[in-house]
PDB file of C-alpha atoms in Angstrom:
ATOM      1  CA  MET A  26      19.242 171.778 -27.862  1.00 59.00           C
ATOM      2  CA  THR A  27      22.690 170.972 -26.535  1.00 69.00           C
ATOM      3  CA  ASP A  28      25.566 173.331 -27.009  1.00 86.00           C
ATOM      4  CA  LEU A  29      27.027 173.917 -30.401  1.00 90.00           C
ATOM      5  CA  MET A  30      30.750 173.944 -31.104  1.00 95.00           C
ATOM      6  CA  ILE A  31      32.162 175.455 -34.311  1.00 97.00           C
ATOM      7  CA  ARG A  32      35.681 174.178 -34.903  1.00 97.00           C
ATOM      8  CA  ARG A  33      38.257 173.587 -37.615  1.00 97.00           C
ATOM      9  CA  ALA A  34      37.426 170.512 -39.718  1.00 98.00           C
ATOM     10  CA  THR A  35      39.724 167.498 -39.580  1.00 96.00           C
ATOM     11  CA  GLU A  36      40.091 164.655 -42.049  1.00 96.00           C
ATOM     12  CA  GLU A  37      37.861 162.539 -39.762  1.00 95.00           C
ATOM     13  CA  ASP A  38      34.984 164.940 -40.521  1.00 96.00           C
ATOM     14  CA  LEU A  39      35.146 164.274 -44.278  1.00 96.00           C
ATOM     15  CA  PRO A  40      32.435 161.568 -44.487  1.00 96.00           C
ATOM     16  CA  ALA A  41      29.968 163.792 -42.617  1.00 96.00           C
ATOM     17  CA  ILE A  42      30.874 166.909 -44.638  1.00 96.00           C
ATOM     18  CA  VAL A  43      30.617 165.130 -47.984  1.00 96.00           C
ATOM     19  CA  ALA A  44      27.286 163.581 -46.953  1.00 95.00           C
ATOM     20  CA  MET A  45      25.969 167.106 -46.296  1.00 95.00           C
ATOM     21  CA  LEU A  46      27.343 168.406 -49.618  1.00 94.00           C
ATOM     22  CA  ALA A  47      25.521 165.579 -51.410  1.00 92.00           C
ATOM     23  CA  ASP A  48      22.252 165.928 -49.446  1.00 88.00           C
ATOM     24  CA  ASP A  49      21.267 169.061 -51.339  1.00 80.00           C
ATOM     25  CA  THR A  50      19.131 169.811 -54.410  1.00 77.00           C
ATOM     26  CA  LEU A  51      22.130 170.953 -56.452  1.00 76.00           C
ATOM     27  CA  GLY A  52      24.817 168.900 -54.711  1.00 75.00           C
ATOM     28  CA  ALA A  53      23.013 165.595 -55.305  1.00 76.00           C
ATOM     29  CA  THR A  54      24.068 165.617 -58.978  1.00 82.00           C
ATOM     30  CA  ARG A  55      27.605 166.854 -58.368  1.00 85.00           C
ATOM     31  CA  GLU A  56      29.030 164.824 -55.492  1.00 90.00           C
ATOM     32  CA  SER A  57      30.238 161.227 -55.037  1.00 86.00           C
ATOM     33  CA  PRO A  58      29.870 160.427 -51.319  1.00 88.00           C
ATOM     34  CA  ASP A  59      30.680 156.740 -51.948  1.00 88.00           C
ATOM     35  CA  ASP A  60      34.215 157.541 -53.026  1.00 92.00           C
ATOM     36  CA  LEU A  61      36.031 159.903 -50.683  1.00 95.00           C
ATOM     37  CA  THR A  62      39.363 159.742 -52.544  1.00 96.00           C
ATOM     38  CA  PRO A  63      39.017 163.081 -54.415  1.00 96.00           C
ATOM     39  CA  TYR A  64      37.783 164.730 -51.221  1.00 97.00           C
ATOM     40  CA  ARG A  65      40.815 163.524 -49.244  1.00 97.00           C
ATOM     41  CA  THR A  66      43.136 165.059 -51.855  1.00 97.00           C
ATOM     42  CA  ALA A  67      41.128 168.285 -51.763  1.00 97.00           C
ATOM     43  CA  PHE A  68      41.111 168.339 -47.954  1.00 98.00           C
ATOM     44  CA  ALA A  69      44.919 168.234 -47.917  1.00 97.00           C
ATOM     45  CA  ARG A  70      44.987 171.257 -50.259  1.00 96.00           C
ATOM     46  CA  ILE A  71      42.556 173.208 -48.072  1.00 97.00           C
ATOM     47  CA  ASP A  72      44.246 172.224 -44.817  1.00 96.00           C
ATOM     48  CA  GLY A  73      47.653 173.270 -46.141  1.00 95.00           C
ATOM     49  CA  ASP A  74      46.527 176.762 -47.158  1.00 96.00           C
ATOM     50  CA  PRO A  75      46.567 179.222 -44.231  1.00 95.00           C
ATOM     51  CA  HIS A  76      43.946 181.397 -45.967  1.00 96.00           C
ATOM     52  CA  GLN A  77      41.312 178.638 -45.971  1.00 98.00           C
ATOM     53  CA  HIS A  78      39.170 178.107 -42.903  1.00 98.00           C
ATOM     54  CA  LEU A  79      37.047 174.988 -43.291  1.00 98.00           C
ATOM     55  CA  VAL A  80      34.903 174.491 -40.215  1.00 98.00           C
ATOM     56  CA  VAL A  81      32.235 172.166 -38.938  1.00 98.00           C
ATOM     57  CA  ALA A  82      29.481 172.730 -36.402  1.00 97.00           C
ATOM     58  CA  GLU A  83      29.231 169.898 -33.902  1.00 96.00           C
ATOM     59  CA  ARG A  84      26.337 169.225 -31.542  1.00 93.00           C
ATOM     60  CA  ALA A  85      26.326 166.297 -29.108  1.00 90.00           C
ATOM     61  CA  GLY A  86      29.197 164.668 -30.998  1.00 90.00           C
ATOM     62  CA  ARG A  87      27.453 164.907 -34.397  1.00 93.00           C
ATOM     63  CA  THR A  88      28.661 167.023 -37.320  1.00 94.00           C
ATOM     64  CA  VAL A  89      25.617 169.117 -38.218  1.00 95.00           C
ATOM     65  CA  GLY A  90      26.932 171.947 -40.366  1.00 97.00           C
ATOM     66  CA  THR A  91      29.893 173.183 -42.366  1.00 97.00           C
ATOM     67  CA  LEU A  92      31.217 176.153 -44.273  1.00 97.00           C
ATOM     68  CA  GLN A  93      34.452 177.294 -45.843  1.00 98.00           C
ATOM     69  CA  LEU A  94      35.803 180.797 -45.333  1.00 98.00           C
ATOM     70  CA  THR A  95      38.534 182.071 -47.684  1.00 98.00           C
ATOM     71  CA  LEU A  96      40.604 185.161 -47.000  1.00 98.00           C
ATOM     72  CA  VAL A  97      41.371 187.209 -50.120  1.00 98.00           C
ATOM     73  CA  PRO A  98      43.764 190.146 -49.819  1.00 97.00           C
ATOM     74  CA  GLY A  99      43.163 192.751 -52.530  1.00 97.00           C
ATOM     75  CA  LEU A 100      44.079 196.228 -53.727  1.00 96.00           C
ATOM     76  CA  SER A 101      40.616 197.643 -54.348  1.00 93.00           C
ATOM     77  CA  ARG A 102      38.714 199.559 -51.639  1.00 92.00           C
ATOM     78  CA  LYS A 103      42.038 200.983 -50.351  1.00 94.00           C
ATOM     79  CA  GLY A 104      43.699 197.628 -50.007  1.00 95.00           C
ATOM     80  CA  SER A 105      40.821 195.864 -48.261  1.00 95.00           C
ATOM     81  CA  ILE A 106      40.923 192.275 -47.146  1.00 97.00           C
ATOM     82  CA  ARG A 107      37.718 190.428 -47.993  1.00 97.00           C
ATOM     83  CA  THR A 108      36.514 186.992 -47.056  1.00 98.00           C
ATOM     84  CA  ILE A 109      34.397 184.687 -49.173  1.00 98.00           C
ATOM     85  CA  ILE A 110      31.966 182.174 -47.707  1.00 98.00           C
ATOM     86  CA  GLU A 111      31.500 178.981 -49.745  1.00 95.00           C
ATOM     87  CA  ALA A 112      29.942 175.552 -49.300  1.00 93.00           C
ATOM     88  CA  VAL A 113      27.518 176.334 -46.490  1.00 94.00           C
ATOM     89  CA  ARG A 114      25.586 173.206 -45.555  1.00 93.00           C
ATOM     90  CA  ILE A 115      23.276 172.413 -42.668  1.00 93.00           C
ATOM     91  CA  HIS A 116      22.312 168.832 -41.814  1.00 93.00           C
ATOM     92  CA  ALA A 117      18.685 168.067 -42.753  1.00 90.00           C
ATOM     93  CA  ASP A 118      17.810 167.413 -39.079  1.00 90.00           C
ATOM     94  CA  GLU A 119      19.003 170.887 -38.109  1.00 90.00           C
ATOM     95  CA  ARG A 120      17.367 173.048 -40.765  1.00 82.00           C
ATOM     96  CA  GLY A 121      15.284 175.786 -39.160  1.00 82.00           C
ATOM     97  CA  SER A 122      17.160 175.433 -35.855  1.00 84.00           C
ATOM     98  CA  GLY A 123      19.069 178.705 -36.175  1.00 91.00           C
ATOM     99  CA  LEU A 124      22.291 176.844 -36.898  1.00 94.00           C
ATOM    100  CA  GLY A 125      22.708 178.570 -40.285  1.00 95.00           C
ATOM    101  CA  THR A 126      22.592 181.930 -38.539  1.00 96.00           C
ATOM    102  CA  GLN A 127      25.135 180.787 -35.945  1.00 96.00           C
ATOM    103  CA  LEU A 128      27.500 179.533 -38.665  1.00 97.00           C
ATOM    104  CA  ILE A 129      27.287 182.736 -40.719  1.00 97.00           C
ATOM    105  CA  GLU A 130      27.691 184.855 -37.588  1.00 97.00           C
ATOM    106  CA  TRP A 131      30.787 182.820 -36.749  1.00 97.00           C
ATOM    107  CA  ALA A 132      32.102 183.516 -40.273  1.00 98.00           C
ATOM    108  CA  ILE A 133      31.457 187.257 -39.886  1.00 98.00           C
ATOM    109  CA  ASP A 134      33.169 187.384 -36.476  1.00 98.00           C
ATOM    110  CA  HIS A 135      36.107 185.345 -37.734  1.00 98.00           C
ATOM    111  CA  SER A 136      36.400 187.601 -40.802  1.00 98.00           C
ATOM    112  CA  ARG A 137      36.687 190.594 -38.458  1.00 98.00           C
ATOM    113  CA  ASP A 138      39.392 188.785 -36.458  1.00 97.00           C
ATOM    114  CA  LEU A 139      41.275 188.167 -39.717  1.00 97.00           C
ATOM    115  CA  GLY A 140      41.237 191.907 -40.494  1.00 97.00           C
ATOM    116  CA  ALA A 141      38.613 191.754 -43.269  1.00 98.00           C
ATOM    117  CA  ASP A 142      36.416 194.738 -44.169  1.00 96.00           C
ATOM    118  CA  LEU A 143      33.972 192.869 -46.357  1.00 97.00           C
ATOM    119  CA  VAL A 144      32.341 189.431 -46.381  1.00 98.00           C
ATOM    120  CA  GLN A 145      30.945 188.171 -49.650  1.00 97.00           C
ATOM    121  CA  LEU A 146      29.271 185.079 -51.032  1.00 97.00           C
ATOM    122  CA  THR A 147      27.289 183.927 -54.014  1.00 97.00           C
ATOM    123  CA  SER A 148      24.130 181.872 -53.955  1.00 96.00           C
ATOM    124  CA  ASP A 149      22.547 180.007 -56.832  1.00 94.00           C
ATOM    125  CA  ALA A 150      19.640 182.018 -58.275  1.00 96.00           C
ATOM    126  CA  THR A 151      17.269 179.122 -57.529  1.00 94.00           C
ATOM    127  CA  ARG A 152      17.967 179.180 -53.757  1.00 92.00           C
ATOM    128  CA  THR A 153      15.359 181.830 -52.911  1.00 94.00           C
ATOM    129  CA  ASP A 154      15.121 180.823 -49.235  1.00 92.00           C
ATOM    130  CA  ALA A 155      18.880 181.273 -48.890  1.00 94.00           C
ATOM    131  CA  HIS A 156      18.641 184.754 -50.428  1.00 96.00           C
ATOM    132  CA  ARG A 157      16.082 185.868 -47.827  1.00 96.00           C
ATOM    133  CA  PHE A 158      18.237 184.302 -45.122  1.00 95.00           C
ATOM    134  CA  TYR A 159      21.354 186.269 -46.139  1.00 97.00           C
ATOM    135  CA  GLU A 160      19.375 189.502 -46.483  1.00 97.00           C
ATOM    136  CA  ARG A 161      17.994 189.046 -42.969  1.00 97.00           C
ATOM    137  CA  LEU A 162      21.599 188.808 -41.760  1.00 97.00           C
ATOM    138  CA  GLY A 163      22.401 192.178 -43.387  1.00 97.00           C
ATOM    139  CA  PHE A 164      23.956 191.045 -46.665  1.00 98.00           C
ATOM    140  CA  VAL A 165      23.080 193.172 -49.697  1.00 98.00           C
ATOM    141  CA  ARG A 166      22.291 191.457 -52.999  1.00 97.00           C
ATOM    142  CA  SER A 167      24.241 193.929 -55.105  1.00 97.00           C
ATOM    143  CA  HIS A 168      25.942 191.638 -57.603  1.00 97.00           C
ATOM    144  CA  TYR A 169      25.420 188.903 -60.142  1.00 98.00           C
ATOM    145  CA  GLY A 170      27.582 185.806 -59.945  1.00 97.00           C
ATOM    146  CA  PHE A 171      28.995 184.294 -63.142  1.00 98.00           C
ATOM    147  CA  LYS A 172      30.550 180.847 -63.523  1.00 97.00           C
ATOM    148  CA  LEU A 173      32.462 179.145 -66.296  1.00 98.00           C
ATOM    149  CA  PRO A 174      33.280 175.427 -66.021  1.00 97.00           C
ATOM    150  CA  ILE A 175      36.633 174.808 -67.724  1.00 96.00           C
TER     151      ILE A 175
ATOM    152  CA  MET B  30      48.289 198.044 -81.839  1.00 59.00           C
ATOM    153  CA  THR B  31      51.633 196.916 -80.489  1.00 69.00           C
ATOM    154  CA  ASP B  32      52.010 193.622 -78.724  1.00 86.00           C
ATOM    155  CA  LEU B  33      50.442 193.089 -75.379  1.00 91.00           C
ATOM    156  CA  MET B  34      52.240 191.450 -72.472  1.00 95.00           C
ATOM    157  CA  ILE B  35      50.367 190.081 -69.467  1.00 96.00           C
ATOM    158  CA  ARG B  36      52.708 189.659 -66.537  1.00 97.00           C
ATOM    159  CA  ARG B  37      52.823 189.471 -62.756  1.00 97.00           C
ATOM    160  CA  ALA B  38      52.414 192.906 -61.150  1.00 98.00           C
ATOM    161  CA  THR B  39      55.296 194.427 -59.228  1.00 96.00           C
ATOM    162  CA  GLU B  40      55.265 197.179 -56.625  1.00 96.00           C
ATOM    163  CA  GLU B  41      56.341 199.608 -59.368  1.00 95.00           C
ATOM    164  CA  ASP B  42      52.981 199.012 -61.075  1.00 96.00           C
ATOM    165  CA  LEU B  43      51.001 200.214 -58.062  1.00 96.00           C
ATOM    166  CA  PRO B  44      50.457 203.858 -59.130  1.00 96.00           C
ATOM    167  CA  ALA B  45      49.101 202.717 -62.527  1.00 96.00           C
ATOM    168  CA  ILE B  46      46.923 199.972 -61.015  1.00 96.00           C
ATOM    169  CA  VAL B  47      45.459 202.257 -58.352  1.00 96.00           C
ATOM    170  CA  ALA B  48      44.784 204.953 -60.971  1.00 95.00           C
ATOM    171  CA  MET B  49      42.767 202.376 -62.951  1.00 95.00           C
ATOM    172  CA  LEU B  50      40.884 201.233 -59.837  1.00 94.00           C
ATOM    173  CA  ALA B  51      39.948 204.868 -59.145  1.00 92.00           C
ATOM    174  CA  ASP B  52      39.036 205.711 -62.773  1.00 88.00           C
ATOM    175  CA  ASP B  53      35.770 203.826 -62.554  1.00 80.00           C
ATOM    176  CA  THR B  54      32.153 204.725 -61.765  1.00 77.00           C
ATOM    177  CA  LEU B  55      32.148 202.710 -58.546  1.00 76.00           C
ATOM    178  CA  GLY B  56      35.863 202.906 -57.747  1.00 74.00           C
ATOM    179  CA  ALA B  57      35.906 206.722 -57.844  1.00 76.00           C
ATOM    180  CA  THR B  58      34.180 206.906 -54.449  1.00 82.00           C
ATOM    181  CA  ARG B  59      36.156 204.079 -52.868  1.00 85.00           C
ATOM    182  CA  GLU B  60      39.822 204.634 -53.698  1.00 90.00           C
ATOM    183  CA  SER B  61      42.516 207.114 -52.607  1.00 86.00           C
ATOM    184  CA  PRO B  62      45.045 207.280 -55.467  1.00 88.00           C
ATOM    185  CA  ASP B  63      46.837 210.221 -53.792  1.00 88.00           C
ATOM    186  CA  ASP B  64      47.943 208.071 -50.884  1.00 92.00           C
ATOM    187  CA  LEU B  65      49.466 204.774 -51.906  1.00 95.00           C
ATOM    188  CA  THR B  66      50.376 203.691 -48.358  1.00 96.00           C
ATOM    189  CA  PRO B  67      47.418 201.308 -47.810  1.00 96.00           C
ATOM    190  CA  TYR B  68      47.935 199.863 -51.295  1.00 97.00           C
ATOM    191  CA  ARG B  69      51.623 199.133 -50.586  1.00 97.00           C
ATOM    192  CA  THR B  70      50.649 197.217 -47.446  1.00 97.00           C
ATOM    193  CA  ALA B  71      47.996 195.327 -49.404  1.00 97.00           C
ATOM    194  CA  PHE B  72      50.386 194.585 -52.261  1.00 98.00           C
ATOM    195  CA  ALA B  73      52.790 192.894 -49.831  1.00 97.00           C
ATOM    196  CA  ARG B  74      49.929 190.682 -48.587  1.00 96.00           C
ATOM    197  CA  ILE B  75      48.928 189.722 -52.142  1.00 97.00           C
ATOM    198  CA  ASP B  76      52.490 189.193 -53.322  1.00 96.00           C
ATOM    199  CA  GLY B  77      53.267 186.949 -50.340  1.00 95.00           C
ATOM    200  CA  ASP B  78      50.314 184.629 -50.952  1.00 96.00           C
ATOM    201  CA  PRO B  79      51.067 181.939 -53.554  1.00 95.00           C
ATOM    202  CA  HIS B  80      47.336 181.604 -54.331  1.00 96.00           C
ATOM    203  CA  GLN B  81      47.008 185.210 -55.502  1.00 98.00           C
ATOM    204  CA  HIS B  82      47.901 186.097 -59.073  1.00 98.00           C
ATOM    205  CA  LEU B  83      47.805 189.856 -59.554  1.00 98.00           C
ATOM    206  CA  VAL B  84      48.696 190.714 -63.133  1.00 98.00           C
ATOM    207  CA  VAL B  85      48.970 193.739 -65.371  1.00 98.00           C
ATOM    208  CA  ALA B  86      48.652 194.067 -69.109  1.00 97.00           C
ATOM    209  CA  GLU B  87      51.405 196.176 -70.612  1.00 96.00           C
ATOM    210  CA  ARG B  88      51.463 197.679 -74.101  1.00 93.00           C
ATOM    211  CA  ALA B  89      54.375 199.763 -75.377  1.00 90.00           C
ATOM    212  CA  GLY B  90      55.677 200.193 -71.837  1.00 90.00           C
ATOM    213  CA  ARG B  91      52.307 201.416 -70.467  1.00 92.00           C
ATOM    214  CA  THR B  92      50.211 199.564 -67.912  1.00 94.00           C
ATOM    215  CA  VAL B  93      46.789 199.330 -69.567  1.00 95.00           C
ATOM    216  CA  GLY B  94      44.911 196.648 -67.648  1.00 96.00           C
ATOM    217  CA  THR B  95      44.859 194.573 -64.489  1.00 97.00           C
ATOM    218  CA  LEU B  96      43.068 191.744 -62.758  1.00 97.00           C
ATOM    219  CA  GLN B  97      43.523 189.536 -59.733  1.00 98.00           C
ATOM    220  CA  LEU B  98      43.037 185.786 -59.903  1.00 98.00           C
ATOM    221  CA  THR B  99      42.607 183.858 -56.639  1.00 98.00           C
ATOM    222  CA  LEU B 100      42.876 180.089 -56.396  1.00 98.00           C
ATOM    223  CA  VAL B 101      40.396 178.532 -53.954  1.00 98.00           C
ATOM    224  CA  PRO B 102      40.678 174.821 -53.199  1.00 97.00           C
ATOM    225  CA  GLY B 103      37.356 173.347 -52.052  1.00 97.00           C
ATOM    226  CA  LEU B 104      35.536 170.128 -51.201  1.00 96.00           C
ATOM    227  CA  SER B 105      32.370 170.628 -53.230  1.00 93.00           C
ATOM    228  CA  ARG B 106      32.057 169.359 -56.820  1.00 92.00           C
ATOM    229  CA  LYS B 107      34.240 166.342 -55.922  1.00 94.00           C
ATOM    230  CA  GLY B 108      37.053 168.403 -54.492  1.00 95.00           C
ATOM    231  CA  SER B 109      37.226 170.946 -57.298  1.00 95.00           C
ATOM    232  CA  ILE B 110      39.671 173.808 -57.406  1.00 97.00           C
ATOM    233  CA  ARG B 111      38.027 177.049 -58.468  1.00 97.00           C
ATOM    234  CA  THR B 112      39.492 180.418 -59.308  1.00 98.00           C
ATOM    235  CA  ILE B 113      37.912 183.789 -58.652  1.00 98.00           C
ATOM    236  CA  ILE B 114      38.530 186.818 -60.842  1.00 98.00           C
ATOM    237  CA  GLU B 115      38.430 190.171 -59.047  1.00 95.00           C
ATOM    238  CA  ALA B 116      39.354 193.787 -59.731  1.00 93.00           C
ATOM    239  CA  VAL B 117      39.306 193.720 -63.532  1.00 94.00           C
ATOM    240  CA  ARG B 118      40.176 197.156 -64.872  1.00 93.00           C
ATOM    241  CA  ILE B 119      40.981 198.389 -68.365  1.00 93.00           C
ATOM    242  CA  HIS B 120      42.608 201.767 -68.952  1.00 93.00           C
ATOM    243  CA  ALA B 121      40.139 204.301 -70.427  1.00 90.00           C
ATOM    244  CA  ASP B 122      42.265 204.592 -73.613  1.00 90.00           C
ATOM    245  CA  GLU B 123      42.001 200.838 -74.217  1.00 90.00           C
ATOM    246  CA  ARG B 124      38.280 200.221 -73.682  1.00 82.00           C
ATOM    247  CA  GLY B 125      36.779 198.534 -76.700  1.00 82.00           C
ATOM    248  CA  SER B 126      40.198 197.348 -77.913  1.00 84.00           C
ATOM    249  CA  GLY B 127      39.644 193.688 -77.061  1.00 91.00           C
ATOM    250  CA  LEU B 128      42.011 193.938 -74.122  1.00 94.00           C
ATOM    251  CA  GLY B 129      39.303 192.877 -71.654  1.00 95.00           C
ATOM    252  CA  THR B 130      38.786 189.694 -73.657  1.00 96.00           C
ATOM    253  CA  GLN B 131      42.528 189.031 -73.727  1.00 96.00           C
ATOM    254  CA  LEU B 132      42.819 189.523 -69.973  1.00 97.00           C
ATOM    255  CA  ILE B 133      39.891 187.223 -69.181  1.00 97.00           C
ATOM    256  CA  GLU B 134      41.154 184.613 -71.632  1.00 97.00           C
ATOM    257  CA  TRP B 135      44.530 184.779 -69.897  1.00 97.00           C
ATOM    258  CA  ALA B 136      42.757 184.220 -66.565  1.00 98.00           C
ATOM    259  CA  ILE B 137      40.875 181.210 -67.952  1.00 98.00           C
ATOM    260  CA  ASP B 138      44.046 179.675 -69.412  1.00 98.00           C
ATOM    261  CA  HIS B 139      45.978 180.304 -66.227  1.00 98.00           C
ATOM    262  CA  SER B 140      43.144 178.782 -64.165  1.00 98.00           C
ATOM    263  CA  ARG B 141      43.427 175.632 -66.272  1.00 98.00           C
ATOM    264  CA  ASP B 142      47.205 175.576 -65.700  1.00 97.00           C
ATOM    265  CA  LEU B 143      46.553 175.830 -61.956  1.00 97.00           C
ATOM    266  CA  GLY B 144      44.303 172.762 -62.084  1.00 97.00           C
ATOM    267  CA  ALA B 145      41.003 174.613 -61.678  1.00 98.00           C
ATOM    268  CA  ASP B 146      37.683 173.224 -62.948  1.00 96.00           C
ATOM    269  CA  LEU B 147      35.650 176.370 -62.553  1.00 97.00           C
ATOM    270  CA  VAL B 148      36.240 180.107 -62.945  1.00 98.00           C
ATOM    271  CA  GLN B 149      33.888 182.462 -61.161  1.00 97.00           C
ATOM    272  CA  LEU B 150      33.415 186.164 -60.644  1.00 97.00           C
ATOM    273  CA  THR B 151      30.821 188.634 -59.474  1.00 97.00           C
ATOM    274  CA  SER B 152      29.889 191.858 -61.165  1.00 96.00           C
ATOM    275  CA  ASP B 153      27.939 194.758 -59.682  1.00 94.00           C
ATOM    276  CA  ALA B 154      24.303 194.627 -60.834  1.00 96.00           C
ATOM    277  CA  THR B 155      24.676 198.104 -62.373  1.00 94.00           C
ATOM    278  CA  ARG B 156      27.492 197.041 -64.748  1.00 92.00           C
ATOM    279  CA  THR B 157      25.218 195.790 -67.534  1.00 94.00           C
ATOM    280  CA  ASP B 158      27.886 196.107 -70.250  1.00 92.00           C
ATOM    281  CA  ALA B 159      30.189 193.903 -68.190  1.00 94.00           C
ATOM    282  CA  HIS B 160      27.449 191.268 -67.842  1.00 96.00           C
ATOM    283  CA  ARG B 161      27.025 191.022 -71.617  1.00 96.00           C
ATOM    284  CA  PHE B 162      30.815 190.874 -71.970  1.00 95.00           C
ATOM    285  CA  TYR B 163      31.143 187.919 -69.576  1.00 97.00           C
ATOM    286  CA  GLU B 164      28.225 186.110 -71.175  1.00 97.00           C
ATOM    287  CA  ARG B 165      29.837 186.486 -74.622  1.00 97.00           C
ATOM    288  CA  LEU B 166      32.924 184.780 -73.149  1.00 97.00           C
ATOM    289  CA  GLY B 167      30.823 181.798 -72.040  1.00 97.00           C
ATOM    290  CA  PHE B 168      30.190 182.666 -68.403  1.00 98.00           C
ATOM    291  CA  VAL B 169      26.729 181.791 -67.088  1.00 98.00           C
ATOM    292  CA  ARG B 170      24.922 184.266 -64.821  1.00 97.00           C
ATOM    293  CA  SER B 171      23.613 181.590 -62.465  1.00 97.00           C
ATOM    294  CA  HIS B 172      24.114 183.246 -59.080  1.00 97.00           C
ATOM    295  CA  TYR B 173      23.427 186.323 -57.020  1.00 98.00           C
ATOM    296  CA  GLY B 174      26.320 187.960 -55.214  1.00 97.00           C
ATOM    297  CA  PHE B 175      25.842 189.203 -51.644  1.00 98.00           C
ATOM    298  CA  LYS B 176      28.146 191.533 -49.722  1.00 97.00           C
ATOM    299  CA  LEU B 177      28.331 192.641 -46.119  1.00 98.00           C
ATOM    300  CA  PRO B 178      30.730 195.436 -45.119  1.00 97.00           C
ATOM    301  CA  ILE B 179      31.986 194.746 -41.581  1.00 96.00           C
TER     302      ILE B 179
END
């Protein structure tokens, strides 16, 4: 395997990121990779917010993974800063390659650099492989995640 | 009951907010209400971030509830904006008064005003009363929440 680079996403990465969001059991019904317009608007919002860190993993010039890290300052736990990992996707060709681990480890290291004390994420209850993956990396499944579409 | 006002928190609310964070089964072991210094630092971080909405509920001049709403722009779900509710606390004297419902309904309405499509939160697996409460309000317990202290 050639070297992996994890770097800030640019607008040029959008087609590859959206393709990965859509190439997923749950994402397939929720995304519209043929029309990037809403994603371009959303990218501008993310890119303009200093607390959002949207990254891609690139190998041999191909975009093979992505995640978004959000910094959330809070009062609880003596004023802790926490980060939230969202939208983790690994290209189908790279699943099982250890890239997921490298991306999450990047997110943990970057969270430390940002002054965070806690990294958190939610995972759909049906993604049992993902749950084992996060537990192997030291995450504790202590919470339930609730969602309300509005 | 006199009228309730939900408003943006100010630094003057910190002693009351921190007392509520500490007056909690889990919070009791994690907070230091006798030393507000770390909370003042954290409040400045929250107050300076336009995507954080830290509010208090006030009744008859007393601070009786709090929550923090965070806006997170994302790419997934066609570039949806989501909000995350954290640090919901109700003063012991007000539990069972419907204040929790009013606070969460405020958060939902405010999320809509901010352009969000989805409201999400996590709740510790031991807080079974809270889970029923969120489900009554329409939230779906579809996810597991994972945390990693760093």
